[in-house]
Amino acid sequence: MTNTVQVHRVYIKATPERIWEAITKPEWTEKYGYTGLVDYDLKVGGKHRTRPTQGFIDAGFTGDLVDGEVLEVDPPRKLVITWKLLMSPEVADEPYTTLTYDIEATKTAGTRLTITHDVTGAPNTAALVSGQMEDVDAGPGENAGGGWSWILSDLKSLLETGEILVP
């Protein structure tokens, strides 16, 4: 088996505390990326899940979208979790992956947010989160095909301007 680790990084003009909240609070996560209402038990061994917003429910997704376990928590600097997308059978059948959020204030470039996603043994998850999958309705690299890069871009836009990329 080949080890596969993806690293995505963005610099955001926001404090580490604000970015932490945007990652761990449902009132934020429902606003950007693919949306979803996160629930975190922010302790080692705690569970996390992402529940559907009304848009997902209207599209027929009524169960949890993502789930996993908290492996490491150091607010507002680091969060390590296991992660599995449940809403797609070809991805849900794969093993849990490990997702790390590193949040670091810089002296000159705002706050650096680095997502490291170890998708070893999960090729469909790897394709999805890297942005290689295509959203047939939106076109290549759009929305569901944008993966972590798209989510981070949307988060950056929301925190810096108050607006998301795709209303």
PDB file of C-alpha atoms in Angstrom:
ATOM      1  CA  MET A   1       0.000   0.000   0.000  1.00  0.00           C
ATOM      2  CA  THR A   2       1.281   3.452  -0.912  1.00  0.00           C
ATOM      3  CA  ASN A   3       1.181   6.167   1.741  1.00  0.00           C
ATOM      4  CA  THR A   4      -0.655   9.202   0.481  1.00  0.00           C
ATOM      5  CA  VAL A   5      -0.544  12.487   2.351  1.00  0.00           C
ATOM      6  CA  GLN A   6      -2.007  15.699   0.951  1.00  0.00           C
ATOM      7  CA  VAL A   7      -1.020  19.107   2.296  1.00  0.00           C
ATOM      8  CA  HIS A   8      -3.116  22.212   1.660  1.00  0.00           C
ATOM      9  CA  ARG A   9      -2.128  25.643   2.997  1.00  0.00           C
ATOM     10  CA  VAL A  10      -3.693  29.083   3.034  1.00  0.00           C
ATOM     11  CA  TYR A  11      -2.856  32.388   4.717  1.00  0.00           C
ATOM     12  CA  ILE A  12      -5.835  34.185   6.236  1.00  0.00           C
ATOM     13  CA  LYS A  13      -6.105  37.686   7.614  1.00  0.00           C
ATOM     14  CA  ALA A  14      -7.760  36.513  10.847  1.00  0.00           C
ATOM     15  CA  THR A  15      -6.629  35.465  14.313  1.00  0.00           C
ATOM     16  CA  PRO A  16      -5.934  31.816  15.118  1.00  0.00           C
ATOM     17  CA  GLU A  17      -8.890  31.948  17.537  1.00  0.00           C
ATOM     18  CA  ARG A  18     -11.270  33.075  14.805  1.00  0.00           C
ATOM     19  CA  ILE A  19     -10.049  30.361  12.426  1.00  0.00           C
ATOM     20  CA  TRP A  20     -10.401  27.754  15.187  1.00  0.00           C
ATOM     21  CA  GLU A  21     -14.008  28.813  15.731  1.00  0.00           C
ATOM     22  CA  ALA A  22     -14.682  28.718  11.983  1.00  0.00           C
ATOM     23  CA  ILE A  23     -13.480  25.101  11.896  1.00  0.00           C
ATOM     24  CA  THR A  24     -15.141  23.841  15.087  1.00  0.00           C
ATOM     25  CA  LYS A  25     -18.434  25.767  15.421  1.00  0.00           C
ATOM     26  CA  PRO A  26     -21.563  24.880  13.419  1.00  0.00           C
ATOM     27  CA  GLU A  27     -22.632  28.514  13.111  1.00  0.00           C
ATOM     28  CA  TRP A  28     -19.500  28.975  10.972  1.00  0.00           C
ATOM     29  CA  THR A  29     -19.276  25.663   9.106  1.00  0.00           C
ATOM     30  CA  GLU A  30     -22.808  26.023   7.766  1.00  0.00           C
ATOM     31  CA  LYS A  31     -21.635  29.155   5.894  1.00  0.00           C
ATOM     32  CA  TYR A  32     -18.650  28.006   3.811  1.00  0.00           C
ATOM     33  CA  GLY A  33     -17.358  25.134   1.717  1.00  0.00           C
ATOM     34  CA  TYR A  34     -19.894  22.395   1.284  1.00  0.00           C
ATOM     35  CA  THR A  35     -21.666  23.567   4.457  1.00  0.00           C
ATOM     36  CA  GLY A  36     -22.611  21.222   7.238  1.00  0.00           C
ATOM     37  CA  LEU A  37     -23.180  21.531  10.949  1.00  0.00           C
ATOM     38  CA  VAL A  38     -20.168  20.266  12.891  1.00  0.00           C
ATOM     39  CA  ASP A  39     -20.391  18.807  16.381  1.00  0.00           C
ATOM     40  CA  TYR A  40     -17.094  18.300  18.211  1.00  0.00           C
ATOM     41  CA  ASP A  41     -16.463  16.765  21.594  1.00  0.00           C
ATOM     42  CA  LEU A  42     -13.111  18.557  21.805  1.00  0.00           C
ATOM     43  CA  LYS A  43     -11.158  16.086  23.902  1.00  0.00           C
ATOM     44  CA  VAL A  44      -8.914  13.179  22.986  1.00  0.00           C
ATOM     45  CA  GLY A  45     -11.213  10.247  22.235  1.00  0.00           C
ATOM     46  CA  GLY A  46     -14.177  12.579  21.716  1.00  0.00           C
ATOM     47  CA  LYS A  47     -16.393  12.087  18.700  1.00  0.00           C
ATOM     48  CA  HIS A  48     -17.087  14.535  15.923  1.00  0.00           C
ATOM     49  CA  ARG A  49     -19.664  14.564  13.189  1.00  0.00           C
ATOM     50  CA  THR A  50     -21.046  16.838  10.521  1.00  0.00           C
ATOM     51  CA  ARG A  51     -24.815  16.971  10.247  1.00  0.00           C
ATOM     52  CA  PRO A  52     -26.622  18.067   7.073  1.00  0.00           C
ATOM     53  CA  THR A  53     -27.842  21.598   6.505  1.00  0.00           C
ATOM     54  CA  GLN A  54     -31.285  22.096   4.963  1.00  0.00           C
ATOM     55  CA  GLY A  55     -29.787  22.057   1.460  1.00  0.00           C
ATOM     56  CA  PHE A  56     -28.418  18.554   2.027  1.00  0.00           C
ATOM     57  CA  ILE A  57     -31.699  17.390   3.544  1.00  0.00           C
ATOM     58  CA  ASP A  58     -33.580  18.770   0.535  1.00  0.00           C
ATOM     59  CA  ALA A  59     -31.197  16.778  -1.701  1.00  0.00           C
ATOM     60  CA  GLY A  60     -31.979  13.577   0.230  1.00  0.00           C
ATOM     61  CA  PHE A  61     -28.996  13.417   2.606  1.00  0.00           C
ATOM     62  CA  THR A  62     -30.569  13.145   6.047  1.00  0.00           C
ATOM     63  CA  GLY A  63     -27.885  11.278   8.021  1.00  0.00           C
ATOM     64  CA  ASP A  64     -24.496  12.439   9.204  1.00  0.00           C
ATOM     65  CA  LEU A  65     -22.227  13.575   6.367  1.00  0.00           C
ATOM     66  CA  VAL A  66     -18.869  13.038   8.118  1.00  0.00           C
ATOM     67  CA  ASP A  67     -17.796  11.399  11.347  1.00  0.00           C
ATOM     68  CA  GLY A  68     -14.705  10.409  13.275  1.00  0.00           C
ATOM     69  CA  GLU A  69     -12.770  10.733  16.501  1.00  0.00           C
ATOM     70  CA  VAL A  70     -10.642  13.480  18.021  1.00  0.00           C
ATOM     71  CA  LEU A  71      -7.012  12.327  18.300  1.00  0.00           C
ATOM     72  CA  GLU A  72      -5.353  15.558  19.462  1.00  0.00           C
ATOM     73  CA  VAL A  73      -6.702  18.953  20.462  1.00  0.00           C
ATOM     74  CA  ASP A  74      -4.739  22.122  21.287  1.00  0.00           C
ATOM     75  CA  PRO A  75      -6.969  25.180  20.753  1.00  0.00           C
ATOM     76  CA  PRO A  76      -6.441  27.375  18.798  1.00  0.00           C
ATOM     77  CA  ARG A  77      -3.307  25.774  17.323  1.00  0.00           C
ATOM     78  CA  LYS A  78      -3.952  22.174  16.381  1.00  0.00           C
ATOM     79  CA  LEU A  79      -6.737  19.676  15.821  1.00  0.00           C
ATOM     80  CA  VAL A  80      -6.147  16.098  14.682  1.00  0.00           C
ATOM     81  CA  ILE A  81      -9.114  13.872  13.881  1.00  0.00           C
ATOM     82  CA  THR A  82     -10.038  10.712  12.077  1.00  0.00           C
ATOM     83  CA  TRP A  83     -12.316  11.539   9.182  1.00  0.00           C
ATOM     84  CA  LYS A  84     -14.748   9.655   6.973  1.00  0.00           C
ATOM     85  CA  LEU A  85     -17.225  11.008   4.446  1.00  0.00           C
ATOM     86  CA  LEU A  86     -20.417   8.981   4.904  1.00  0.00           C
ATOM     87  CA  MET A  87     -22.646  10.353   2.152  1.00  0.00           C
ATOM     88  CA  SER A  88     -20.946   8.614  -0.773  1.00  0.00           C
ATOM     89  CA  PRO A  89     -20.879   4.770  -0.802  1.00  0.00           C
ATOM     90  CA  GLU A  90     -17.559   4.507  -2.680  1.00  0.00           C
ATOM     91  CA  VAL A  91     -15.931   6.752  -0.085  1.00  0.00           C
ATOM     92  CA  ALA A  92     -17.833   5.471   2.976  1.00  0.00           C
ATOM     93  CA  ASP A  93     -16.533   1.938   2.315  1.00  0.00           C
ATOM     94  CA  GLU A  94     -12.941   3.134   2.656  1.00  0.00           C
ATOM     95  CA  PRO A  95     -11.075   3.287   5.992  1.00  0.00           C
ATOM     96  CA  TYR A  96     -11.021   6.354   8.202  1.00  0.00           C
ATOM     97  CA  THR A  97      -8.373   8.875   7.199  1.00  0.00           C
ATOM     98  CA  THR A  98      -6.444  11.268   9.460  1.00  0.00           C
ATOM     99  CA  LEU A  99      -6.947  15.001   9.127  1.00  0.00           C
ATOM    100  CA  THR A 100      -4.733  17.570  10.855  1.00  0.00           C
ATOM    101  CA  TYR A 101      -5.457  21.284  11.132  1.00  0.00           C
ATOM    102  CA  ASP A 102      -2.377  23.355  12.053  1.00  0.00           C
ATOM    103  CA  ILE A 103      -3.091  27.022  12.782  1.00  0.00           C
ATOM    104  CA  GLU A 104      -0.132  29.343  13.234  1.00  0.00           C
ATOM    105  CA  ALA A 105       0.042  33.127  13.513  1.00  0.00           C
ATOM    106  CA  THR A 106       2.808  34.631  11.380  1.00  0.00           C
ATOM    107  CA  LYS A 107       4.543  37.971  11.840  1.00  0.00           C
ATOM    108  CA  THR A 108       3.778  39.286   8.364  1.00  0.00           C
ATOM    109  CA  ALA A 109       1.199  37.144   6.551  1.00  0.00           C
ATOM    110  CA  GLY A 110      -1.757  36.779   8.890  1.00  0.00           C
ATOM    111  CA  THR A 111      -2.449  33.251  10.100  1.00  0.00           C
ATOM    112  CA  ARG A 112      -1.242  30.168   8.261  1.00  0.00           C
ATOM    113  CA  LEU A 113      -3.767  27.330   8.154  1.00  0.00           C
ATOM    114  CA  THR A 114      -2.326  24.026   6.995  1.00  0.00           C
ATOM    115  CA  ILE A 115      -4.478  20.971   6.442  1.00  0.00           C
ATOM    116  CA  THR A 116      -2.615  17.685   6.244  1.00  0.00           C
ATOM    117  CA  HIS A 117      -4.830  14.814   5.165  1.00  0.00           C
ATOM    118  CA  ASP A 118      -3.403  11.293   5.347  1.00  0.00           C
ATOM    119  CA  VAL A 119      -5.563   9.410   2.872  1.00  0.00           C
ATOM    120  CA  THR A 120      -3.464   6.230   2.826  1.00  0.00           C
ATOM    121  CA  GLY A 121      -5.581   3.283   1.683  1.00  0.00           C
ATOM    122  CA  ALA A 122      -8.472   5.526   0.650  1.00  0.00           C
ATOM    123  CA  PRO A 123      -8.038   6.332  -3.068  1.00  0.00           C
ATOM    124  CA  ASN A 124     -11.587   7.602  -3.617  1.00  0.00           C
ATOM    125  CA  THR A 125     -11.311   9.902  -0.616  1.00  0.00           C
ATOM    126  CA  ALA A 126      -7.916  11.066  -1.911  1.00  0.00           C
ATOM    127  CA  ALA A 127      -9.421  11.921  -5.308  1.00  0.00           C
ATOM    128  CA  LEU A 128     -12.372  13.716  -3.736  1.00  0.00           C
ATOM    129  CA  VAL A 129     -10.467  15.891  -1.252  1.00  0.00           C
ATOM    130  CA  SER A 130      -7.696  16.722  -3.739  1.00  0.00           C
ATOM    131  CA  GLY A 131     -10.230  18.254  -6.113  1.00  0.00           C
ATOM    132  CA  GLN A 132      -9.870  15.577  -8.796  1.00  0.00           C
ATOM    133  CA  MET A 133     -13.542  14.592  -8.780  1.00  0.00           C
ATOM    134  CA  GLU A 134     -15.851  16.520 -11.029  1.00  0.00           C
ATOM    135  CA  ASP A 135     -19.218  18.042 -10.194  1.00  0.00           C
ATOM    136  CA  VAL A 136     -21.103  17.252 -13.384  1.00  0.00           C
ATOM    137  CA  ASP A 137     -23.585  20.069 -12.867  1.00  0.00           C
ATOM    138  CA  ALA A 138     -21.016  22.773 -12.115  1.00  0.00           C
ATOM    139  CA  GLY A 139     -18.143  21.709 -14.370  1.00  0.00           C
ATOM    140  CA  PRO A 140     -14.546  20.593 -13.811  1.00  0.00           C
ATOM    141  CA  GLY A 141     -12.957  21.721 -10.545  1.00  0.00           C
ATOM    142  CA  GLU A 142     -16.109  23.461  -9.366  1.00  0.00           C
ATOM    143  CA  ASN A 143     -17.813  23.056  -5.990  1.00  0.00           C
ATOM    144  CA  ALA A 144     -17.866  19.333  -5.173  1.00  0.00           C
ATOM    145  CA  GLY A 145     -14.819  18.854  -7.365  1.00  0.00           C
ATOM    146  CA  GLY A 146     -12.810  21.501  -5.553  1.00  0.00           C
ATOM    147  CA  GLY A 147     -11.836  19.515  -2.469  1.00  0.00           C
ATOM    148  CA  TRP A 148      -9.815  21.090   0.339  1.00  0.00           C
ATOM    149  CA  SER A 149      -8.470  23.879  -1.877  1.00  0.00           C
ATOM    150  CA  TRP A 150     -11.989  25.067  -2.568  1.00  0.00           C
ATOM    151  CA  ILE A 151     -13.030  24.774   1.088  1.00  0.00           C
ATOM    152  CA  LEU A 152      -9.980  26.742   2.259  1.00  0.00           C
ATOM    153  CA  SER A 153     -10.526  29.421  -0.377  1.00  0.00           C
ATOM    154  CA  ASP A 154     -14.149  29.784   0.703  1.00  0.00           C
ATOM    155  CA  LEU A 155     -13.156  29.933   4.383  1.00  0.00           C
ATOM    156  CA  LYS A 156     -10.545  32.601   3.631  1.00  0.00           C
ATOM    157  CA  SER A 157     -13.058  34.655   1.665  1.00  0.00           C
ATOM    158  CA  LEU A 158     -15.670  34.404   4.430  1.00  0.00           C
ATOM    159  CA  LEU A 159     -13.271  35.395   7.210  1.00  0.00           C
ATOM    160  CA  GLU A 160     -11.676  38.255   5.291  1.00  0.00           C
ATOM    161  CA  THR A 161     -14.678  39.718   3.456  1.00  0.00           C
ATOM    162  CA  GLY A 162     -17.771  38.282   5.096  1.00  0.00           C
ATOM    163  CA  GLU A 163     -18.760  36.758   1.766  1.00  0.00           C
ATOM    164  CA  ILE A 164     -18.420  33.257   0.366  1.00  0.00           C
ATOM    165  CA  LEU A 165     -17.229  32.352  -3.128  1.00  0.00           C
ATOM    166  CA  VAL A 166     -20.488  30.786  -4.278  1.00  0.00           C
ATOM    167  CA  PRO A 167     -23.621  32.325  -2.740  1.00  0.00           C
TER     168      PRO A 167
END
